[in-house]
Coordinates of C-alpha atoms in Angstrom, one line a residue:
M96 CA 108.4 133.0 94.9
K97 CA 108.6 136.6 93.8
W98 CA 106.2 139.5 95.0
T99 CA 106.1 142.7 92.9
R100 CA 104.6 145.6 94.9
T101 CA 104.0 149.3 94.4
A102 CA 102.0 149.8 97.5
L103 CA 102.9 153.4 98.3
G104 CA 101.0 154.5 95.2
V105 CA 97.7 152.9 96.2
A106 CA 95.9 156.0 97.5
L107 CA 96.8 158.2 94.6
L108 CA 95.8 155.7 91.9
L109 CA 92.5 154.9 93.6
A110 CA 91.7 158.6 93.9
L111 CA 92.2 159.0 90.1
V112 CA 89.6 156.4 89.2
S113 CA 87.0 157.3 91.8
H114 CA 83.8 159.2 91.1
L115 CA 83.6 161.0 94.4
A116 CA 81.1 163.6 93.4
A117 CA 78.3 161.0 93.2
H118 CA 78.6 160.1 96.8
S119 CA 78.3 161.6 100.3
S120 CA 80.5 160.9 103.3
D121 CA 77.8 162.0 105.7
D122 CA 77.2 158.4 106.9
L123 CA 80.8 157.3 106.9
V124 CA 83.1 157.8 109.8
Y125 CA 86.2 155.8 109.1
G126 CA 88.4 154.9 106.1
Y127 CA 91.9 153.6 105.7
E128 CA 95.2 154.9 104.3
C129 CA 98.2 152.9 103.4
R130 CA 101.1 154.2 105.4
I131 CA 104.5 152.5 105.1
G132 CA 103.1 149.1 104.6
L133 CA 100.1 149.2 107.0
C134 CA 96.5 149.9 106.6
Q135 CA 95.8 152.6 109.2
K136 CA 92.3 153.6 110.3
V137 CA 91.5 157.3 109.9
E138 CA 88.5 159.5 110.6
L139 CA 87.1 160.7 107.3
S140 CA 87.1 164.4 106.6
E141 CA 86.8 166.7 103.6
E142 CA 90.6 166.9 103.6
N143 CA 91.3 163.1 103.5
Y144 CA 88.2 161.7 101.9
A145 CA 89.7 161.8 98.4
K146 CA 92.6 159.5 99.4
A147 CA 90.9 157.3 102.0
I148 CA 90.0 153.8 100.9
S149 CA 88.0 150.9 102.3
L150 CA 89.7 148.2 104.4
P151 CA 89.3 145.4 101.8
V152 CA 90.8 147.5 99.1
C153 CA 93.6 148.7 101.3
R154 CA 94.5 145.3 102.5
L155 CA 94.6 144.0 98.9
F156 CA 97.7 146.0 98.1
C157 CA 99.2 147.6 101.2
G158 CA 102.3 146.0 102.5
S159 CA 104.9 143.6 101.2
S160 CA 102.8 140.4 101.4
I161 CA 100.1 139.0 99.0
G162 CA 97.3 141.1 100.4
T163 CA 94.1 139.1 101.0
L164 CA 94.8 136.0 98.8
W165 CA 94.1 132.8 100.6
P166 CA 95.6 130.3 100.3
K167 CA 99.0 131.9 99.4
P168 CA 99.9 131.2 95.8
T169 CA 103.0 129.1 95.1
G170 CA 104.2 130.9 92.0
T171 CA 104.7 134.4 90.7
V172 CA 102.3 137.0 91.8
R173 CA 102.1 140.5 90.3
L174 CA 99.3 142.8 91.5
D175 CA 99.2 146.4 90.2
T176 CA 97.5 148.9 92.5
L177 CA 95.0 150.4 90.0
M178 CA 91.4 149.4 90.7
R179 CA 88.5 149.5 88.3
Q180 CA 84.9 149.8 89.1
V181 CA 83.0 146.9 87.7
D182 CA 79.4 146.8 86.7
I183 CA 78.3 143.4 87.9
S184 CA 75.4 143.4 85.5
F185 CA 78.0 143.4 82.7
I186 CA 80.2 140.4 83.6
D187 CA 80.3 137.9 80.8
F188 CA 81.9 134.4 80.7
N189 CA 83.5 132.7 77.7
F190 CA 84.4 129.0 78.0
N191 CA 86.9 128.2 75.2
G192 CA 87.4 124.5 74.6
T193 CA 84.9 123.4 77.2
A194 CA 82.0 122.3 75.0
R195 CA 81.5 119.0 76.8
Q196 CA 81.5 120.7 80.2
Q197 CA 78.9 123.5 79.7
K198 CA 76.6 122.4 82.5
L199 CA 79.6 122.3 84.9
W200 CA 80.8 125.7 83.9
R201 CA 77.4 127.3 84.0
A202 CA 77.1 126.1 87.6
A203 CA 80.6 127.6 88.3
E204 CA 79.6 130.9 86.7
D205 CA 76.4 131.1 88.9
R206 CA 78.5 130.4 92.0
F207 CA 81.0 133.1 91.0
M208 CA 78.2 135.7 90.7
D209 CA 76.7 134.6 94.0
M210 CA 80.1 135.2 95.7
L211 CA 80.2 138.8 94.3
E212 CA 76.7 139.4 95.5
A213 CA 77.6 138.2 99.0
Q214 CA 80.0 141.1 99.3
I215 CA 77.4 143.8 98.7
P216 CA 75.6 144.7 101.9
D217 CA 72.8 146.6 100.2
R218 CA 72.1 146.6 96.5
K219 CA 70.0 149.8 96.8
V220 CA 73.1 151.9 97.6
L221 CA 75.4 150.3 95.1
A222 CA 76.9 153.0 92.8
R223 CA 75.8 153.0 89.2
G224 CA 78.1 152.7 86.4
G225 CA 81.4 150.8 86.1
Y226 CA 83.3 149.0 83.4
R227 CA 82.4 145.8 81.6
M228 CA 84.4 142.7 82.6
S229 CA 85.0 139.5 80.5
V230 CA 86.1 136.3 82.1
N231 CA 87.7 134.0 79.5
I232 CA 88.3 130.3 80.5
N233 CA 90.9 128.5 78.4
T234 CA 91.1 124.7 78.8
P235 CA 91.4 121.8 76.4
D236 CA 88.1 120.3 75.2
E237 CA 88.0 117.2 77.5
P238 CA 86.4 114.2 76.0
T239 CA 85.1 112.8 79.2
P240 CA 83.2 114.3 82.2
A241 CA 85.5 116.1 84.7
R242 CA 86.7 113.8 87.5
L243 CA 89.3 114.6 90.0
T244 CA 92.1 112.0 90.5
L245 CA 95.6 112.0 92.0
D246 CA 96.9 112.6 88.5
T247 CA 94.8 115.7 87.9
D248 CA 96.8 118.9 87.2
E249 CA 95.2 121.6 89.4
S250 CA 97.5 124.4 88.3
Y251 CA 96.3 127.6 86.6
T252 CA 97.4 131.0 85.3
L253 CA 95.3 134.1 85.9
D254 CA 96.0 137.3 83.9
I255 CA 93.9 140.4 84.3
D256 CA 94.3 143.3 81.9
T257 CA 92.4 146.5 81.0
D258 CA 92.1 147.8 77.5
A259 CA 92.0 151.5 76.5
S260 CA 88.2 151.7 76.9
G261 CA 88.4 150.4 80.5
H262 CA 87.1 147.0 79.6
V263 CA 88.5 144.5 82.1
L264 CA 89.7 141.2 80.7
A265 CA 90.4 138.2 83.0
N266 CA 92.0 135.2 81.3
I267 CA 92.3 131.9 83.1
T268 CA 94.4 129.2 81.5
A269 CA 94.5 125.6 82.9
A270 CA 94.8 122.0 81.8
N271 CA 91.3 121.1 82.9
F272 CA 88.2 122.2 84.7
F273 CA 89.7 121.8 88.2
G274 CA 92.6 124.1 87.6
A275 CA 90.5 126.7 85.9
R276 CA 88.0 126.6 88.7
H277 CA 90.8 127.4 91.2
G278 CA 91.7 130.4 89.0
L279 CA 88.2 131.6 89.1
E280 CA 88.3 131.3 92.9
T281 CA 91.4 133.5 93.0
L282 CA 89.8 136.0 90.7
A283 CA 86.8 136.3 93.0
Q284 CA 89.3 137.3 95.8
L285 CA 90.6 140.1 93.7
I286 CA 87.1 141.6 93.4
V287 CA 86.1 143.6 96.5
Y288 CA 83.3 146.0 97.6
D289 CA 84.5 149.5 98.5
D290 CA 82.1 150.8 101.1
I291 CA 83.4 154.3 100.8
R292 CA 82.6 154.6 97.1
R293 CA 79.9 151.9 97.2
E294 CA 81.5 150.2 94.2
V295 CA 82.5 146.7 93.3
Q296 CA 86.1 147.0 92.2
V297 CA 88.6 144.7 90.6
T298 CA 92.4 144.7 90.3
A299 CA 92.9 146.3 86.9
N300 CA 96.2 144.4 86.1
A301 CA 97.5 141.2 87.6
T302 CA 99.3 138.0 86.8
I303 CA 99.3 134.9 89.0
N304 CA 100.8 131.5 88.4
D305 CA 99.7 128.9 90.9
A306 CA 99.6 125.2 91.7
P307 CA 99.1 123.2 94.9
L308 CA 102.0 121.4 96.6
Y309 CA 100.0 118.5 98.0
K310 CA 97.5 116.5 95.9
W311 CA 95.3 115.5 98.8
R312 CA 93.7 118.4 100.7
G313 CA 90.7 117.3 102.7
L314 CA 88.2 117.4 105.5
L315 CA 86.5 114.4 107.1
L316 CA 83.0 114.6 108.5
D317 CA 81.4 111.8 110.5
T318 CA 77.7 111.7 109.9
S319 CA 76.9 108.6 111.9
R320 CA 77.2 109.7 115.5
N321 CA 75.1 112.8 114.7
Y322 CA 73.2 113.3 111.5
Y323 CA 73.9 116.3 109.3
S324 CA 71.4 117.7 106.8
V325 CA 72.4 117.8 103.1
K326 CA 72.2 121.6 103.5
S327 CA 74.9 121.7 106.2
I328 CA 77.1 119.3 104.2
K329 CA 76.8 121.6 101.2
R330 CA 77.8 124.5 103.4
T331 CA 81.0 122.7 104.3
L332 CA 81.7 122.0 100.6
E333 CA 81.2 125.7 99.9
G334 CA 83.8 126.6 102.5
M335 CA 86.2 124.0 101.1
A336 CA 85.9 125.5 97.6
L337 CA 86.6 129.0 99.0
V338 CA 90.1 127.8 100.1
K339 CA 90.7 125.2 97.4
L340 CA 90.4 122.1 99.5
N341 CA 89.7 119.2 97.2
T342 CA 88.6 116.1 99.2
F343 CA 85.5 115.6 101.3
H344 CA 86.0 112.4 103.2
W345 CA 82.5 111.2 104.1
H346 CA 82.5 108.9 107.1
I347 CA 78.9 108.0 106.5
T348 CA 78.2 105.0 108.8
D349 CA 79.4 103.7 112.2
S350 CA 78.1 101.6 115.0
H351 CA 75.8 104.4 116.1
S352 CA 73.7 104.7 113.0
F353 CA 73.5 103.6 109.3
P354 CA 72.0 106.6 107.5
L355 CA 72.8 105.5 103.9
E356 CA 70.3 104.1 101.6
V357 CA 71.6 100.8 100.1
K358 CA 69.3 99.9 97.2
K359 CA 69.6 96.1 97.6
R360 CA 69.6 96.2 101.4
P361 CA 66.9 98.7 102.6
E362 CA 66.8 97.1 106.0
L363 CA 70.2 98.6 106.8
H364 CA 68.9 102.2 106.9
K365 CA 65.4 101.3 108.0
L366 CA 66.9 99.7 111.2
G367 CA 70.0 101.7 111.4
A368 CA 69.0 105.4 110.8
Y369 CA 68.0 107.6 113.8
S370 CA 64.8 108.2 111.9
Q371 CA 63.6 107.8 108.3
R372 CA 63.9 111.6 107.9
Q373 CA 67.6 111.2 108.7
V374 CA 68.7 109.1 105.7
Y375 CA 70.9 109.9 102.8
T376 CA 68.9 108.8 99.8
R377 CA 70.4 108.1 96.4
R378 CA 69.1 111.5 95.3
D379 CA 70.8 113.1 98.3
V380 CA 74.2 111.5 97.6
A381 CA 74.0 112.4 93.9
E382 CA 73.3 116.0 94.9
V383 CA 76.2 116.2 97.3
V384 CA 78.6 114.5 94.8
E385 CA 77.7 116.9 92.0
Y386 CA 77.7 119.9 94.3
G387 CA 81.3 119.0 95.3
R388 CA 82.4 118.4 91.7
V389 CA 81.3 121.9 90.7
R390 CA 83.5 123.2 93.5
G391 CA 86.5 121.1 92.5
I392 CA 86.0 118.5 95.3
R393 CA 86.0 114.7 95.2
V394 CA 83.5 113.3 97.6
M395 CA 85.1 110.1 98.9
P396 CA 83.0 107.6 100.9
E397 CA 84.3 105.5 103.7
F398 CA 82.7 102.2 104.9
D399 CA 84.5 101.5 108.2
A400 CA 84.9 97.8 108.9
P401 CA 85.3 95.3 110.4
A402 CA 84.9 97.4 113.6
H403 CA 82.6 100.4 113.9
V404 CA 79.4 98.6 112.8
G405 CA 76.3 97.9 114.7
E406 CA 73.0 99.7 114.1
G407 CA 71.3 98.4 111.0
W408 CA 72.9 95.0 111.2
Q409 CA 70.3 93.5 113.6
H410 CA 68.8 90.1 112.9
K411 CA 71.6 89.1 110.5
N412 CA 73.8 87.1 112.9
M413 CA 76.8 88.7 111.3
T414 CA 78.2 90.8 114.1
A415 CA 79.9 90.3 117.4
C416 CA 79.6 92.2 120.7
F417 CA 76.9 94.5 119.4
N418 CA 76.0 96.9 122.1
A419 CA 77.8 94.7 124.6
Q420 CA 78.2 95.9 128.2
P421 CA 80.4 96.9 129.9
W422 CA 81.3 98.5 126.7
K423 CA 84.8 99.5 127.7
S424 CA 85.8 95.8 127.7
F425 CA 85.0 95.5 124.0
C426 CA 85.4 98.8 122.2
V427 CA 86.5 102.4 122.7
E428 CA 83.1 104.0 122.9
P429 CA 79.4 102.8 123.0
P430 CA 77.8 101.2 121.2
C431 CA 80.2 98.4 120.4
G432 CA 80.0 96.2 117.3
Q433 CA 82.2 94.4 114.8
L434 CA 81.5 92.2 111.8
D435 CA 82.0 88.5 112.1
P436 CA 84.6 87.6 109.5
T437 CA 83.6 83.9 109.7
V438 CA 80.1 84.4 108.2
N439 CA 80.4 84.0 104.4
E440 CA 77.0 85.6 103.8
M441 CA 78.3 88.8 105.5
Y442 CA 80.6 89.4 102.5
D443 CA 77.5 89.4 100.2
V444 CA 76.1 92.3 102.3
L445 CA 79.4 94.1 102.1
E446 CA 79.4 93.7 98.3
D447 CA 76.0 95.4 98.0
I448 CA 77.2 98.3 100.3
Y449 CA 80.4 98.7 98.2
G450 CA 78.4 98.4 95.0
T451 CA 76.1 101.3 96.1
M452 CA 79.1 103.4 97.0
F453 CA 80.9 102.8 93.8
D454 CA 77.8 103.4 91.8
Q455 CA 76.9 106.6 93.6
F456 CA 80.3 108.1 94.2
N457 CA 82.5 106.7 91.4
P458 CA 85.5 107.0 93.6
D459 CA 89.0 107.2 92.3
I460 CA 90.1 106.1 95.8
F461 CA 88.1 104.2 98.3
H462 CA 88.3 104.2 102.1
M463 CA 87.8 100.8 103.9
G464 CA 88.3 102.1 107.5
G465 CA 90.0 99.4 109.4
D466 CA 90.7 101.1 112.8
E467 CA 90.1 100.2 116.4
V468 CA 89.4 96.5 116.0
S469 CA 89.1 94.8 119.3
T470 CA 90.3 91.2 119.7
S471 CA 88.4 90.9 122.9
C472 CA 85.2 91.5 121.0
W473 CA 85.8 88.7 118.6
N474 CA 87.1 86.5 121.5
S475 CA 83.7 87.0 123.2
S476 CA 82.0 85.1 120.4
Q477 CA 81.8 81.3 120.7
P478 CA 81.0 80.9 117.0
I479 CA 84.1 82.8 116.1
Q480 CA 86.2 80.8 118.6
Q481 CA 84.9 77.5 117.1
W482 CA 85.6 78.6 113.6
M483 CA 89.2 79.6 114.4
K484 CA 89.8 76.3 116.2
K485 CA 88.5 74.4 113.2
Q486 CA 91.1 76.2 111.1
G487 CA 93.8 75.0 113.5
W488 CA 94.3 78.5 114.9
G489 CA 94.7 79.5 118.5
L490 CA 93.0 82.3 120.3
E491 CA 96.0 84.5 120.9
T492 CA 96.4 88.1 119.6
A493 CA 98.3 86.9 116.6
D494 CA 95.5 84.5 115.7
F495 CA 92.9 87.3 115.8
M496 CA 95.2 89.4 113.6
R497 CA 95.2 86.6 111.2
L498 CA 91.4 86.6 111.3
W499 CA 91.5 90.4 110.6
G500 CA 93.8 89.7 107.7
H501 CA 91.3 87.1 106.4
F502 CA 88.6 89.7 106.6
Q503 CA 90.6 92.3 104.7
T504 CA 91.5 90.0 101.9
E505 CA 87.9 88.8 101.4
A506 CA 86.5 92.3 101.7
L507 CA 89.0 93.7 99.2
G508 CA 87.9 91.0 96.8
R509 CA 84.4 92.3 97.0
V510 CA 85.6 95.9 96.4
D511 CA 87.4 94.8 93.3
K512 CA 84.4 92.9 92.1
V513 CA 82.1 95.9 92.2
A514 CA 84.9 98.1 90.7
N515 CA 85.1 95.8 87.7
G516 CA 88.6 94.8 88.5
T517 CA 90.1 98.3 88.3
H518 CA 92.1 97.9 91.5
T519 CA 91.0 101.2 93.0
P520 CA 93.6 102.4 95.6
I521 CA 92.5 101.7 99.1
I522 CA 92.9 103.8 102.2
L523 CA 93.1 102.3 105.7
W524 CA 93.5 104.0 109.1
T525 CA 96.6 103.3 111.2
S526 CA 95.8 100.3 113.4
G527 CA 97.1 97.1 114.7
L528 CA 97.1 95.8 111.1
T529 CA 99.5 98.5 110.0
E530 CA 102.0 97.5 112.7
E531 CA 104.8 95.0 112.3
P532 CA 104.7 92.2 111.4
F533 CA 101.1 92.2 110.1
I534 CA 101.5 95.1 107.7
D535 CA 104.0 93.1 105.7
E536 CA 101.8 90.1 105.6
Y537 CA 98.5 91.6 104.7
L538 CA 98.9 95.1 103.2
N539 CA 100.5 95.6 99.8
P540 CA 102.1 99.1 99.6
E541 CA 101.3 99.2 95.9
R542 CA 97.6 99.0 96.7
Y543 CA 97.1 100.6 100.2
I544 CA 97.4 104.2 101.3
I545 CA 97.7 104.6 105.1
Q546 CA 95.9 107.4 106.9
I547 CA 97.8 108.5 110.0
W548 CA 95.7 109.4 113.0
T549 CA 98.2 108.9 115.8
T550 CA 100.4 111.8 116.9
G551 CA 102.7 113.5 114.4
A552 CA 105.7 112.3 116.5
D553 CA 104.7 108.6 116.6
P554 CA 107.7 106.5 115.5
K555 CA 105.3 104.1 113.9
V556 CA 104.8 106.6 111.1
K557 CA 108.4 106.3 110.0
K558 CA 108.1 102.5 109.9
I559 CA 105.2 102.8 107.6
L560 CA 107.0 105.2 105.3
E561 CA 110.1 103.1 105.2
R562 CA 108.1 100.3 103.6
G563 CA 107.1 102.6 100.7
Y564 CA 103.5 103.3 101.7
K565 CA 101.9 106.6 100.6
I566 CA 100.3 108.3 103.6
I567 CA 97.6 110.9 104.3
V568 CA 98.2 112.8 107.6
S569 CA 95.4 113.4 110.2
N570 CA 97.5 113.4 113.3
Y571 CA 95.0 113.9 116.1
D572 CA 97.2 116.3 118.1
A573 CA 96.9 118.9 115.4
L574 CA 94.1 117.9 112.9
Y575 CA 91.2 116.5 115.1
L576 CA 89.0 119.5 115.2
D577 CA 86.5 118.0 117.6
C578 CA 89.1 118.0 120.4
G579 CA 88.4 120.2 123.4
G580 CA 85.2 119.8 125.2
A581 CA 83.5 118.1 128.2
G582 CA 83.8 114.4 128.6
W583 CA 80.7 112.5 127.4
V584 CA 81.2 109.1 128.9
T585 CA 82.7 110.5 132.1
D586 CA 83.5 113.8 133.7
G587 CA 86.4 116.1 132.9
N588 CA 87.3 116.7 129.2
N589 CA 87.1 114.6 126.1
W590 CA 89.9 112.2 125.3
C591 CA 91.9 114.4 122.9
S592 CA 91.6 117.8 124.8
P593 CA 92.7 120.5 124.7
Y594 CA 91.1 122.5 122.0
I595 CA 93.4 122.9 119.0
G596 CA 93.9 126.5 117.9
W597 CA 94.3 127.5 114.2
Q598 CA 97.9 128.4 114.9
K599 CA 98.8 124.7 115.6
V600 CA 96.8 123.6 112.5
Y601 CA 98.7 126.1 110.4
D602 CA 102.2 125.1 111.7
N603 CA 101.5 121.4 111.5
S604 CA 104.4 120.6 109.0
L605 CA 104.0 117.4 107.0
K606 CA 107.7 117.6 106.2
S607 CA 108.5 117.4 109.9
I608 CA 106.3 114.4 110.3
A609 CA 107.6 112.5 107.3
G610 CA 111.2 113.6 107.3
D611 CA 113.2 112.1 104.4
Y612 CA 110.0 110.4 103.1
E613 CA 108.0 113.6 102.4
H614 CA 107.6 112.4 98.8
H615 CA 105.4 109.7 100.1
V616 CA 102.9 112.2 101.7
L617 CA 99.9 112.7 99.5
G618 CA 98.5 115.4 101.9
A619 CA 96.3 115.7 104.9
E620 CA 92.8 115.9 106.3
G621 CA 91.3 117.8 109.1
A622 CA 88.7 115.7 110.9
I623 CA 85.5 116.2 112.8
W624 CA 84.2 113.1 114.7
S625 CA 80.7 113.9 115.8
E626 CA 80.2 112.6 119.2
Q627 CA 79.7 116.2 120.5
I628 CA 79.1 118.1 117.3
D629 CA 76.1 118.3 115.0
E630 CA 75.0 120.6 112.1
H631 CA 74.2 123.5 114.5
T632 CA 77.8 123.7 115.7
L633 CA 79.6 122.4 112.6
D634 CA 80.7 125.6 111.0
N635 CA 82.5 127.1 113.9
R636 CA 84.4 123.8 114.5
F637 CA 85.7 123.6 110.9
W638 CA 86.1 127.3 110.2
P639 CA 88.5 129.2 110.1
R640 CA 90.8 126.3 111.2
A641 CA 90.2 124.4 108.0
S642 CA 91.4 127.5 106.2
A643 CA 94.7 127.3 108.1
L644 CA 95.0 123.7 107.0
A645 CA 94.2 124.7 103.4
E646 CA 97.1 127.1 103.2
R647 CA 99.5 124.6 104.7
L648 CA 98.5 122.0 102.1
W649 CA 98.4 124.4 99.1
S650 CA 101.6 126.3 99.5
N651 CA 103.4 124.8 102.6
P652 CA 104.6 128.3 103.6
A653 CA 108.1 128.6 105.2
E654 CA 106.8 131.2 107.6
G655 CA 104.8 130.3 110.6
W656 CA 101.3 131.4 111.6
R657 CA 102.2 134.9 112.6
Q658 CA 102.7 136.2 109.1
A659 CA 99.3 134.8 108.2
E660 CA 97.2 136.1 111.1
S661 CA 96.1 139.5 109.8
R662 CA 95.3 138.0 106.4
L663 CA 93.3 135.2 108.0
L664 CA 91.2 137.7 110.0
L665 CA 90.0 139.3 106.7
H666 CA 89.6 135.9 105.1
R667 CA 87.4 134.8 108.0
Q668 CA 85.1 137.7 107.2
R669 CA 84.9 136.4 103.7
L670 CA 83.8 133.0 105.0
V671 CA 81.0 134.7 107.0
D672 CA 79.9 136.8 104.0
N673 CA 79.5 133.5 102.1
G674 CA 77.2 132.0 104.7
L675 CA 79.6 130.1 107.0
G676 CA 79.3 130.6 110.7
A677 CA 83.1 130.8 111.2
E678 CA 84.4 131.1 114.7
A679 CA 85.6 134.6 115.7
M680 CA 89.3 134.8 116.1
Q681 CA 89.8 138.2 117.8
P682 CA 87.8 141.3 118.6
Q683 CA 86.8 143.2 115.4
W684 CA 89.1 146.0 116.6
C685 CA 92.1 143.9 115.8
L686 CA 90.8 143.4 112.2
Q687 CA 90.5 147.2 111.9
N688 CA 93.8 148.0 113.5
E689 CA 96.3 145.8 111.8
H690 CA 99.1 144.2 113.9
E691 CA 98.2 146.1 117.1
C692 CA 96.9 143.1 119.0
P693 CA 99.8 140.6 119.4
I694 CA 101.2 140.8 122.9
D695 CA 104.8 140.9 121.6
A696 CA 104.1 143.0 118.5
C697 CA 107.0 145.3 119.1
S698 CA 109.5 142.8 120.5
R699 CA 109.0 140.3 117.7
G700 CA 108.9 142.9 115.0
S701 CA 105.3 142.4 114.2
G702 CA 104.1 145.9 115.0
R703 CA 104.4 149.0 112.9
L704 CA 108.1 149.5 113.4
G705 CA 108.8 145.9 112.7
L706 CA 106.7 145.9 109.5
I707 CA 108.3 149.0 108.3
V708 CA 111.7 147.2 108.6
L709 CA 110.3 144.1 106.9
L710 CA 108.9 146.3 104.1
L711 CA 112.2 148.0 103.5
L712 CA 114.1 144.7 103.5
S713 CA 111.7 143.1 101.1
T714 CA 112.0 146.2 98.8
L715 CA 115.8 145.9 98.8
S716 CA 115.7 142.2 98.0
A717 CA 113.2 142.5 95.2

């Protein structure tokens, strides 16, 4: 990766393109100057006003890093330091070769303009004038609607140039909508609001070649334990788009509630939802799926079974241990409930649920759950015991694993039926079924992807990888973002405490987890299980920690979290500007006084002196 910088010329170049006479500094106290690789806060005066710049502009160029881009690009980045004022009333979009995607691109264009508007604190004081800007999208004319898959090429090239008249030309080239959309996201980060000149400014010349390292970059949200409005889900999708995450794993149902409308089985949501106002209708699902697609995100449904079912299944005689007490004898949390694999009619209900999900989501990959199955639950059911004995089976653990294998085989057949025999790849959680010897007997590595939720150091992960399975990493010791809180079934703290800081999320290396089998890692997901979270606390649980995950999955930086900290502080502000209630990381003073807050700033070379040395070294190596 090569960085080309000319940071020391920032102040002079900006002064040359500014129209200072039109503005007054009476209401401004502070500005910034780039001094040897650091944005330093200065009191404005008549003497320094001409060369002082706003913090977003300064941070875009000052220093030897990539400025404010998040996530860090993986290819060549060249950013010249000249800024141009842009008249946002004269930004035009040209979609070459995208005739069949016009609706999709119009939605992306509207979102782009909304992001620019979000930066402007007050339209009334926005300076008049500025240059015209043209955004040219170059992709092949795709014959079918855009659909993200594991084979999708998400790379893009962004070139920004300025002609002799000052007209800014931004050209984005990609293989498809998804790559081009990422390029548009990067372009938006190179357009900033200068609060000193009260202008919207863009980098006048730039070239960025970029592509993600991991194909699967996701977040999981559990909407069963607590209900989330469509509005809050869309807000999460918006945050994901800002950092180029591409998979929203929707854990829609669980034993606590069944909030999904299944057309052929309306009793499921009527009996299973917390209220009829807390149901995801077909219209709701279609809206979420399309909202995600515009933002480059697949929305993947999960129907977790055979455990984690209960509410909605009343009166069917298809479950075991539903709401059994004492619950800790039958499941990991209340209410308990598992499907009864011996009831043939139960698979007809599953087929209708799967049919609704495939019809609504059109998934390229489907999640069948499969975690935390309790053999004691099944063993508490006399009909299940009698059925197993009739098969000539015993009632030992291995026999119940055989019952589980029977369920998985039958359920998979129903998935294939509604998917018209396309053999959609299936994801399962790590569980008893993914352990030896059962994994070899029941799960074909050509068909199943295993999602890891145990610790990153769990030796069972290597055993799975050795067998050739692709994996998605969600190790709870780094990626369960609901950890850290009071206990809710007892006193003390919840089971996976303590709280996981963004630093641990950022440094969670998938290569370290997979070792020699890194090529089997599709990517990772951060997860929110909603026992103690709802839509009112959702944003500050995901953000900005999900941004830390996004950079790890996009570029897998060799450096640790320290090099990203000051950039993440500014990125967090961008999340807030775009309507996300992202958790505060530090006092705002730390944002305004770069690299002054780390306790070991000088000893670790992170303070001014250290950064000066790093800047000199990077200049010599360039």
